[in-house]
mmCIF file of C-alpha atoms in Angstrom:
data_model
loop_
_atom_site.group_PDB
_atom_site.id
_atom_site.type_symbol
_atom_site.label_atom_id
_atom_site.label_comp_id
_atom_site.label_asym_id
_atom_site.label_seq_id
_atom_site.Cartn_x
_atom_site.Cartn_y
_atom_site.Cartn_z
ATOM 1 C CA MET G 1 0.000 0.000 0.000
ATOM 2 C CA GLU G 2 1.469 3.324 -1.048
ATOM 3 C CA THR G 3 1.874 5.866 1.754
ATOM 4 C CA LYS G 4 0.375 9.263 1.097
ATOM 5 C CA GLN G 5 2.916 12.060 1.159
ATOM 6 C CA ILE G 6 2.546 15.712 2.036
ATOM 7 C CA ASN G 7 4.921 18.674 2.006
ATOM 8 C CA CYS G 8 6.217 20.234 5.217
ATOM 9 C CA GLN G 9 4.747 23.714 5.635
ATOM 10 C CA ASN G 10 8.100 25.046 6.831
ATOM 11 C CA CYS G 11 10.831 23.511 4.618
ATOM 12 C CA GLU G 12 8.504 21.991 1.977
ATOM 13 C CA SER G 13 10.273 18.628 2.119
ATOM 14 C CA PRO G 14 8.092 15.619 1.167
ATOM 15 C CA ILE G 15 7.139 13.535 4.206
ATOM 16 C CA ASP G 16 4.772 10.676 4.996
ATOM 17 C CA ASP G 17 1.285 11.762 5.984
ATOM 18 C CA GLY G 18 1.406 10.026 9.355
ATOM 19 C CA TYR G 19 4.441 11.948 10.654
ATOM 20 C CA LYS G 20 3.718 14.378 13.484
ATOM 21 C CA PHE G 21 7.047 16.167 13.038
ATOM 22 C CA CYS G 22 9.083 16.872 9.941
ATOM 23 C CA PRO G 23 12.278 14.714 10.036
ATOM 24 C CA ASN G 24 14.118 17.440 8.138
ATOM 25 C CA CYS G 25 13.386 20.610 10.167
ATOM 26 C CA GLY G 26 11.519 19.344 13.250
ATOM 27 C CA GLN G 27 8.376 21.480 12.874
ATOM 28 C CA LYS G 28 4.969 19.954 13.606
ATOM 29 C CA THR G 29 3.265 18.839 10.411
ATOM 30 C CA ASN G 30 -0.201 20.028 11.385
ATOM 31 C CA GLU G 31 -0.344 22.702 14.063
ATOM 32 C CA GLU G 32 -3.255 25.112 14.154
ATOM 33 C CA LEU G 33 -2.188 28.632 15.040
ATOM 34 C CA THR G 34 -4.144 29.320 18.228
ATOM 35 C CA ILE G 35 -3.434 31.985 20.856
ATOM 36 C CA GLY G 36 -1.820 29.327 23.073
ATOM 37 C CA VAL G 37 0.449 28.100 20.272
ATOM 38 C CA LEU G 38 1.413 31.633 19.342
ATOM 39 C CA PHE G 39 2.232 32.518 22.957
ATOM 40 C CA TYR G 40 4.250 29.343 23.563
ATOM 41 C CA ASN G 41 6.216 29.713 20.317
ATOM 42 C CA THR G 42 7.039 33.323 21.098
ATOM 43 C CA ILE G 43 8.297 32.495 24.567
ATOM 44 C CA SER G 44 10.276 29.416 23.587
ATOM 45 C CA ASN G 45 11.788 31.017 20.471
ATOM 46 C CA TYR G 46 12.984 34.196 22.146
ATOM 47 C CA PHE G 47 13.489 33.170 25.757
ATOM 48 C CA SER G 48 13.697 29.356 25.576
ATOM 49 C CA PHE G 49 11.068 29.128 28.283
ATOM 50 C CA ASP G 50 10.500 25.387 28.046
ATOM 51 C CA ALA G 51 11.175 22.275 30.082
ATOM 52 C CA ARG G 52 14.874 23.126 30.231
ATOM 53 C CA PHE G 53 14.182 26.290 32.223
ATOM 54 C CA LEU G 54 12.064 24.437 34.758
ATOM 55 C CA LYS G 55 14.712 21.702 34.935
ATOM 56 C CA SER G 56 17.414 24.345 35.466
ATOM 57 C CA PHE G 57 15.606 26.412 38.093
ATOM 58 C CA ILE G 58 15.994 24.122 41.123
ATOM 59 C CA PRO G 59 19.738 23.421 40.685
ATOM 60 C CA LEU G 60 20.352 27.094 39.901
ATOM 61 C CA MET G 61 18.842 28.176 43.212
ATOM 62 C CA PHE G 62 19.863 25.323 45.511
ATOM 63 C CA ARG G 63 22.939 23.642 43.992
ATOM 64 C CA PRO G 64 25.588 26.369 43.564
ATOM 65 C CA GLY G 65 28.025 25.674 40.723
ATOM 66 C CA TYR G 66 26.167 22.553 39.552
ATOM 67 C CA LEU G 67 24.825 23.896 36.244
ATOM 68 C CA ALA G 68 28.170 25.369 35.184
ATOM 69 C CA LYS G 69 29.928 22.086 35.973
ATOM 70 C CA ARG G 70 27.339 20.060 34.034
ATOM 71 C CA PHE G 71 27.514 22.421 31.072
ATOM 72 C CA LEU G 72 31.288 22.009 30.826
ATOM 73 C CA ALA G 73 30.840 18.243 31.150
ATOM 74 C CA GLY G 74 28.893 18.307 27.873
ATOM 75 C CA LYS G 75 25.292 18.408 29.161
ATOM 76 C CA ARG G 76 24.463 21.398 26.948
ATOM 77 C CA LEU G 77 20.944 20.535 25.810
ATOM 78 C CA LEU G 78 19.659 19.056 29.070
ATOM 79 C CA TYR G 79 19.706 22.435 30.858
ATOM 80 C CA LEU G 80 19.115 25.987 29.672
ATOM 81 C CA HIS G 81 22.113 27.605 28.008
ATOM 82 C CA PRO G 82 23.860 29.998 30.465
ATOM 83 C CA ALA G 83 23.566 33.053 28.211
ATOM 84 C CA GLN G 84 19.890 32.328 27.473
ATOM 85 C CA MET G 85 19.122 31.929 31.161
ATOM 86 C CA TYR G 86 20.903 35.191 31.986
ATOM 87 C CA LEU G 87 18.978 37.024 29.253
ATOM 88 C CA PHE G 88 15.627 35.653 30.365
ATOM 89 C CA VAL G 89 15.932 36.295 34.106
ATOM 90 C CA SER G 90 17.482 39.753 33.582
ATOM 91 C CA VAL G 91 14.497 40.771 31.413
ATOM 92 C CA ILE G 92 12.131 39.587 34.143
ATOM 93 C CA PHE G 93 14.107 41.433 36.816
ATOM 94 C CA PHE G 94 14.187 44.770 34.991
ATOM 95 C CA PHE G 95 10.479 44.466 34.191
ATOM 96 C CA LEU G 96 9.656 44.054 37.889
ATOM 97 C CA PHE G 97 12.201 46.693 38.870
ATOM 98 C CA SER G 98 10.459 49.224 36.591
ATOM 99 C CA PHE G 99 7.566 49.326 39.080
ATOM 100 C CA VAL G 100 9.957 50.339 41.854
ATOM 101 C CA VAL G 101 11.648 52.907 39.630
ATOM 102 C CA ALA G 102 8.271 54.480 38.830
ATOM 103 C CA GLU G 103 7.698 55.074 42.552
ATOM 104 C CA TRP G 104 11.211 56.474 42.984
ATOM 105 C CA LYS G 105 10.675 58.880 40.102
ATOM 106 C CA LYS G 106 7.335 59.986 41.535
ATOM 107 C CA ASP G 107 8.884 60.725 44.938
ATOM 108 C CA ALA G 108 11.924 62.423 43.384
ATOM 109 C CA ASP G 109 9.766 64.676 41.199
ATOM 110 C CA ALA G 110 7.665 65.627 44.240
ATOM 111 C CA ILE G 111 10.820 66.632 46.140
ATOM 112 C CA ASN G 112 12.104 68.433 43.052
ATOM 113 C CA LYS G 113 8.875 70.427 42.901
ATOM 114 C CA LYS G 114 9.259 71.478 46.526
ATOM 115 C CA ILE G 115 12.820 72.611 45.813
ATOM 116 C CA ILE G 116 11.912 74.881 42.901
ATOM 117 C CA GLU G 117 8.923 76.306 44.771
ATOM 118 C CA SER G 118 10.874 76.972 47.957
ATOM 119 C CA GLU G 119 11.603 80.498 49.047
ATOM 120 C CA VAL G 120 15.126 81.774 49.432
ATOM 121 C CA VAL G 121 16.379 81.477 53.001
ATOM 122 C CA GLU G 122 17.937 84.743 54.073
ATOM 123 C CA GLN G 123 20.852 84.175 56.442
ATOM 124 C CA LEU G 124 20.390 85.936 59.777
ATOM 125 C CA PRO G 125 23.223 87.807 61.512
ATOM 126 C CA GLU G 126 25.357 85.487 63.637
ATOM 127 C CA GLU G 127 23.984 86.597 67.040
ATOM 128 C CA ALA G 128 20.383 86.563 65.822
ATOM 129 C CA GLN G 129 20.967 83.155 64.240
ATOM 130 C CA LYS G 130 22.157 81.717 67.573
ATOM 131 C CA GLN G 131 19.100 83.081 69.384
ATOM 132 C CA PHE G 132 16.836 81.705 66.652
ATOM 133 C CA ASP G 133 18.475 78.275 66.934
ATOM 134 C CA SER G 134 18.030 78.286 70.725
ATOM 135 C CA ILE G 135 14.329 79.003 70.329
ATOM 136 C CA GLN G 136 14.012 76.212 67.780
ATOM 137 C CA LYS G 137 15.756 73.712 70.051
ATOM 138 C CA ALA G 138 13.618 74.715 73.040
ATOM 139 C CA LYS G 139 10.447 74.151 70.996
ATOM 140 C CA VAL G 140 11.658 70.743 69.817
ATOM 141 C CA LEU G 141 12.513 69.651 73.370
ATOM 142 C CA GLU G 142 9.190 70.942 74.687
ATOM 143 C CA SER G 143 7.327 68.952 72.029
ATOM 144 C CA LEU G 144 9.324 65.803 72.833
ATOM 145 C CA GLU G 145 8.629 66.255 76.563
ATOM 146 C CA LYS G 146 4.871 66.454 75.962
ATOM 147 C CA ASN G 147 4.812 63.402 73.686
ATOM 148 C CA LYS G 148 7.537 61.247 75.250
ATOM 149 C CA ALA G 149 5.034 58.571 76.316
ATOM 150 C CA LEU G 150 3.645 58.339 72.806
ATOM 151 C CA LEU G 151 7.140 58.208 71.327
ATOM 152 C CA GLY G 152 8.347 55.675 73.879
ATOM 153 C CA MET G 153 11.081 57.999 75.174
ATOM 154 C CA THR G 154 12.451 58.010 78.713
ATOM 155 C CA ASP G 155 13.889 60.970 80.654
ATOM 156 C CA GLU G 156 17.353 59.591 79.885
ATOM 157 C CA ASP G 157 16.522 59.653 76.138
ATOM 158 C CA LEU G 158 15.473 63.295 76.430
ATOM 159 C CA LYS G 159 18.747 64.191 78.160
ATOM 160 C CA LYS G 160 20.739 62.500 75.399
ATOM 161 C CA THR G 161 18.715 64.322 72.754
ATOM 162 C CA ASP G 162 19.384 67.641 74.497
ATOM 163 C CA SER G 163 23.123 66.873 74.624
ATOM 164 C CA ILE G 164 23.245 66.027 70.911
ATOM 165 C CA MET G 165 21.455 69.257 70.037
ATOM 166 C CA GLN G 166 23.902 71.226 72.166
ATOM 167 C CA LEU G 167 26.843 69.605 70.372
ATOM 168 C CA GLN G 168 25.556 71.025 67.110
ATOM 169 C CA ASN G 169 26.783 74.398 68.402
ATOM 170 C CA GLY G 170 24.257 76.469 66.589
ATOM 171 C CA ASN G 171 24.281 74.542 63.307
ATOM 172 C CA ASN G 172 20.870 73.752 61.856
ATOM 173 C CA LEU G 173 19.566 71.700 59.006
ATOM 174 C CA LYS G 174 18.431 74.552 56.778
ATOM 175 C CA THR G 175 20.138 74.982 53.460
ATOM 176 C CA SER G 176 20.510 78.122 51.401
ATOM 177 C CA TRP G 177 21.363 78.765 47.784
ATOM 178 C CA ASP G 178 24.878 80.049 47.048
ATOM 179 C CA PHE G 179 23.502 82.210 44.237
ATOM 180 C CA ASN G 180 20.606 84.575 43.727
ATOM 181 C CA LYS G 181 17.798 82.060 43.281
ATOM 182 C CA LYS G 182 15.207 84.679 42.384
ATOM 183 C CA LYS G 183 17.385 86.010 39.595
ATOM 184 C CA VAL G 184 18.067 82.510 38.282
ATOM 185 C CA ASP G 185 14.312 81.769 38.385
ATOM 186 C CA SER G 186 13.631 84.916 36.396
ATOM 187 C CA LEU G 187 16.234 83.941 33.791
ATOM 188 C CA ILE G 188 14.622 80.510 33.462
ATOM 189 C CA ASP G 189 11.156 82.074 33.086
ATOM 190 C CA ALA G 190 12.514 84.445 30.437
ATOM 191 C CA GLY G 191 13.932 81.519 28.443
ATOM 192 C CA ALA G 192 17.550 82.649 28.767
ATOM 193 C CA GLU G 193 20.396 80.583 27.333
ATOM 194 C CA ASP G 194 21.770 77.932 29.664
ATOM 195 C CA SER G 195 25.230 79.510 29.462
ATOM 196 C CA ALA G 196 23.874 82.776 30.908
ATOM 197 C CA ILE G 197 22.141 80.899 33.720
ATOM 198 C CA TYR G 198 25.298 78.919 34.494
ATOM 199 C CA LYS G 199 27.236 82.170 34.805
ATOM 200 C CA GLU G 200 24.670 83.565 37.223
ATOM 201 C CA MET G 201 24.868 80.343 39.234
ATOM 202 C CA GLY G 202 28.627 80.816 39.578
ATOM 203 C CA MET G 203 30.124 78.340 37.113
ATOM 204 C CA SER G 204 33.724 79.225 36.232
ATOM 205 C CA ASP G 205 34.569 80.420 32.722
ATOM 206 C CA ASP G 206 37.026 77.561 32.136
ATOM 207 C CA ALA G 207 34.751 74.879 33.602
ATOM 208 C CA GLY G 208 35.728 71.318 32.795
ATOM 209 C CA PHE G 209 33.528 68.417 31.745
ATOM 210 C CA PHE G 210 32.404 67.315 35.218
ATOM 211 C CA GLU G 211 31.828 70.855 36.499
ATOM 212 C CA LYS G 212 29.558 71.506 33.539
ATOM 213 C CA ARG G 213 27.699 68.290 34.274
ATOM 214 C CA ILE G 214 27.163 69.287 37.900
ATOM 215 C CA PHE G 215 25.813 72.737 37.027
ATOM 216 C CA ALA G 216 23.622 71.206 34.316
ATOM 217 C CA GLY G 217 22.199 68.879 36.957
ATOM 218 C CA PHE G 218 21.440 71.793 39.312
ATOM 219 C CA LEU G 219 19.753 73.660 36.472
ATOM 220 C CA ASN G 220 17.585 70.642 35.668
ATOM 221 C CA LEU G 221 16.558 70.461 39.310
ATOM 222 C CA MET G 222 15.588 74.132 39.288
ATOM 223 C CA LYS G 223 13.578 73.629 36.122
ATOM 224 C CA GLY G 224 11.729 70.785 37.828
ATOM 225 C CA SER G 225 12.849 68.096 35.399
ATOM 226 C CA GLY G 226 16.049 66.850 36.988
ATOM 227 C CA ALA G 227 15.351 64.446 39.856
ATOM 228 C CA GLY G 228 13.137 61.960 38.041
ATOM 229 C CA SER G 229 15.268 61.938 34.900
ATOM 230 C CA VAL G 230 18.433 61.387 36.962
ATOM 231 C CA ILE G 231 16.907 58.236 38.447
ATOM 232 C CA GLN G 232 15.685 57.046 35.054
ATOM 233 C CA ARG G 233 19.087 57.529 33.424
ATOM 234 C CA ALA G 234 20.763 55.735 36.312
ATOM 235 C CA VAL G 235 18.445 52.757 35.868
ATOM 236 C CA ASP G 236 18.942 52.799 32.088
ATOM 237 C CA ALA G 237 22.695 52.534 32.635
ATOM 238 C CA VAL G 238 22.449 49.427 34.825
ATOM 239 C CA PRO G 239 21.929 46.820 32.024
ATOM 240 C CA ILE G 240 24.886 48.288 30.118
ATOM 241 C CA ALA G 241 26.946 48.240 33.303
ATOM 242 C CA MET G 242 26.101 44.566 33.832
ATOM 243 C CA PHE G 243 27.050 43.818 30.220
ATOM 244 C CA ILE G 244 30.528 45.159 31.034
ATOM 245 C CA LEU G 245 30.833 43.912 34.609
ATOM 246 C CA LEU G 246 29.944 40.277 33.940
ATOM 247 C CA PRO G 247 32.939 39.681 31.605
ATOM 248 C CA LEU G 248 35.138 41.532 34.120
ATOM 249 C CA PHE G 249 33.866 39.214 36.835
ATOM 250 C CA ALA G 250 34.814 36.223 34.672
ATOM 251 C CA LEU G 251 38.247 37.801 34.135
ATOM 252 C CA LEU G 252 38.733 37.994 37.910
ATOM 253 C CA LEU G 253 37.904 34.303 38.159
ATOM 254 C CA LYS G 254 40.426 33.573 35.420
ATOM 255 C CA LEU G 255 43.129 35.505 37.313
ATOM 256 C CA PHE G 256 42.471 33.653 40.575
ATOM 257 C CA TYR G 257 41.988 30.259 38.908
ATOM 258 C CA TYR G 258 44.271 30.660 35.897
ATOM 259 C CA LYS G 259 45.059 26.919 35.732
ATOM 260 C CA ARG G 260 41.411 25.866 35.893
ATOM 261 C CA GLY G 261 40.360 26.101 32.278
ATOM 262 C CA ARG G 262 39.885 28.665 29.571
ATOM 263 C CA TYR G 263 38.306 32.079 30.009
ATOM 264 C CA SER G 264 35.106 30.715 28.438
ATOM 265 C CA HIS G 265 34.792 28.233 31.336
ATOM 266 C CA HIS G 266 34.831 31.061 33.858
ATOM 267 C CA LEU G 267 32.346 32.964 31.695
ATOM 268 C CA VAL G 268 29.908 30.041 31.897
ATOM 269 C CA PHE G 269 30.213 30.101 35.696
ATOM 270 C CA SER G 270 29.630 33.875 35.702
ATOM 271 C CA PHE G 271 26.496 33.638 33.529
ATOM 272 C CA TYR G 272 24.919 31.122 35.874
ATOM 273 C CA PHE G 273 25.960 33.019 39.003
ATOM 274 C CA PHE G 274 24.516 36.312 37.759
ATOM 275 C CA SER G 275 21.404 34.427 36.647
ATOM 276 C CA PHE G 276 21.028 33.267 40.243
ATOM 277 C CA LEU G 277 21.368 36.857 41.494
ATOM 278 C CA PHE G 278 18.737 38.195 39.091
ATOM 279 C CA THR G 279 16.411 35.287 39.884
ATOM 280 C CA LEU G 280 16.705 35.894 43.631
ATOM 281 C CA PHE G 281 16.122 39.639 43.266
ATOM 282 C CA SER G 282 13.176 39.000 40.927
ATOM 283 C CA LEU G 283 11.552 36.704 43.499
ATOM 284 C CA LEU G 284 12.073 39.306 46.225
ATOM 285 C CA LEU G 285 10.555 42.047 44.067
ATOM 286 C CA CYS G 286 7.632 39.861 43.039
ATOM 287 C CA ILE G 287 6.779 38.965 46.639
ATOM 288 C CA ASP G 288 7.280 42.531 47.883
ATOM 289 C CA LEU G 289 5.230 44.142 45.087
ATOM 290 C CA PHE G 290 2.356 41.709 44.642
ATOM 291 C CA ILE G 291 2.072 39.477 47.709
ATOM 292 C CA ILE G 292 3.364 40.906 50.999
ATOM 293 C CA PRO G 293 5.922 43.599 51.871
ATOM 294 C CA ILE G 294 9.241 42.045 52.873
ATOM 295 C CA PRO G 295 10.878 43.519 56.002
ATOM 296 C CA GLY G 296 14.154 45.244 55.255
ATOM 297 C CA TRP G 297 16.198 42.989 57.515
ATOM 298 C CA ILE G 298 15.023 39.885 55.638
ATOM 299 C CA SER G 299 15.939 41.452 52.290
ATOM 300 C CA TRP G 300 19.413 42.364 53.550
ATOM 301 C CA LEU G 301 19.876 38.903 55.039
ATOM 302 C CA LEU G 302 19.032 37.276 51.706
ATOM 303 C CA ILE G 303 21.307 39.667 49.831
ATOM 304 C CA LEU G 304 24.181 38.889 52.207
ATOM 305 C CA SER G 305 23.521 35.175 51.722
ATOM 306 C CA THR G 306 24.579 35.557 48.083
ATOM 307 C CA PHE G 307 28.181 35.745 49.313
ATOM 308 C CA PHE G 308 27.892 32.282 50.837
ATOM 309 C CA TYR G 309 26.175 30.996 47.677
ATOM 310 C CA PHE G 310 29.160 32.306 45.710
ATOM 311 C CA TYR G 311 31.561 30.602 48.139
ATOM 312 C CA VAL G 312 29.820 27.227 47.844
ATOM 313 C CA ALA G 313 29.617 27.614 44.044
ATOM 314 C CA LEU G 314 33.393 28.167 43.892
ATOM 315 C CA LEU G 315 33.967 25.096 46.079
ATOM 316 C CA ASN G 316 31.776 22.892 43.890
ATOM 317 C CA PHE G 317 33.005 24.222 40.559
ATOM 318 C CA TYR G 318 36.756 24.537 41.123
ATOM 319 C CA ARG G 319 37.189 21.776 43.731
ATOM 320 C CA ARG G 320 39.761 23.559 45.883
ATOM 321 C CA ASN G 321 40.605 23.779 49.603
ATOM 322 C CA TRP G 322 37.762 25.335 51.623
ATOM 323 C CA PHE G 323 39.991 27.853 53.427
ATOM 324 C CA PHE G 324 41.805 29.190 50.348
ATOM 325 C CA THR G 325 38.501 29.219 48.478
ATOM 326 C CA PHE G 326 37.016 31.410 51.210
ATOM 327 C CA VAL G 327 39.992 33.788 50.982
ATOM 328 C CA LYS G 328 39.700 33.980 47.190
ATOM 329 C CA CYS G 329 35.942 34.418 47.425
ATOM 330 C CA SER G 330 36.366 37.371 49.796
ATOM 331 C CA ILE G 331 39.042 39.033 47.660
ATOM 332 C CA ILE G 332 37.119 38.540 44.404
ATOM 333 C CA THR G 333 33.966 39.990 45.984
ATOM 334 C CA PHE G 334 35.866 42.992 47.367
ATOM 335 C CA VAL G 335 37.734 43.719 44.114
ATOM 336 C CA PHE G 336 34.579 43.328 42.057
ATOM 337 C CA MET G 337 32.682 45.781 44.260
ATOM 338 C CA LEU G 338 35.538 48.262 43.765
ATOM 339 C CA MET G 339 35.155 47.788 39.999
ATOM 340 C CA VAL G 340 31.409 48.437 40.135
ATOM 341 C CA ILE G 341 31.750 52.045 41.333
ATOM 342 C CA PRO G 342 34.055 53.480 38.608
ATOM 343 C CA THR G 343 32.351 51.458 35.855
ATOM 344 C CA THR G 344 28.918 52.689 36.864
ATOM 345 C CA GLY G 345 30.238 56.258 37.316
ATOM 346 C CA VAL G 346 31.698 56.363 33.813
ATOM 347 C CA LEU G 347 28.496 54.998 32.315
ATOM 348 C CA LEU G 348 26.366 57.509 34.189
ATOM 349 C CA ALA G 349 28.550 60.308 32.837
ATOM 350 C CA LEU G 350 28.265 58.919 29.316
ATOM 351 C CA PHE G 351 24.500 58.618 29.697
ATOM 352 C CA GLY G 352 24.366 62.300 30.613
ATOM 353 C CA ILE G 353 23.245 61.585 34.164
ATOM 354 C CA MET G 354 23.745 65.219 35.111
ATOM 355 C CA ASN G 355 22.397 66.634 31.881
ATOM 356 C CA GLY G 356 18.918 66.943 30.459
#
């Protein structure tokens, strides 16, 4: 009996009618395009969200160094590829983090608005300032005395508070502008050139790159558009910073374990380790945003636990003495944190963090 043949819809190769998958390209021979199929194909094609992710999740979170070791052993289709996992979990993290950033921007813009609407504080003469400060302190202490039961303060607490205020020696928490704020406001309202406003604010004629950035940032704040945009640009720089820092992290591993394989081996370890970090932070954000607020001390405890995860991962992956591994783990962590600050600072400058 002759078998009926059909053509694959994808590669158009002739195949037997009874085949569920094309032996040439692997596509299903008869798959109706439903919403579910479309959604699954999109996820698995771009993020490889399939059985391999679920199979990789448990060892990623609870078996430090296991996935990297298995990947180097040749198990490269059983678990999710390290770069794919990093891409997927980082996208999830930054999506969740955008909700937090929105709140930060809202708060920053509210503070920014108060700054630009604030009146100029005229500095009192020195003697009058001291008398004014004394009156302020007396009012604060009087208010604390009346409400000490509500605040849970004892008489000893009040005495300590009084001593601290005396040590301030007349200094208060008010701030004042070092330039004529009213004149700068009028220049802004008149649509003056930024260069003229900078001059009024006191920027030097031969200002360098960073001085210009600082004054540009102050001007943005006074225009009411600086605080929120500063936060947004800082967040926008983070993915680029991670793109640079992850290879640097792998380079550190190569320097400390230079006899333990090629640079690519250390890069595999780094991809999985950073995937763990983003997964942990994503879970924390998800719980905090949508389920129940997480107390700060629990968040910090979990963040600090990542150091011990890193230590165990190094032990399992490199198979070295526990004491020297702990020393190397501490040094690598310290050096990497030192690298984070200048790298992030340079990127923020390049992103125009202090400019509109």
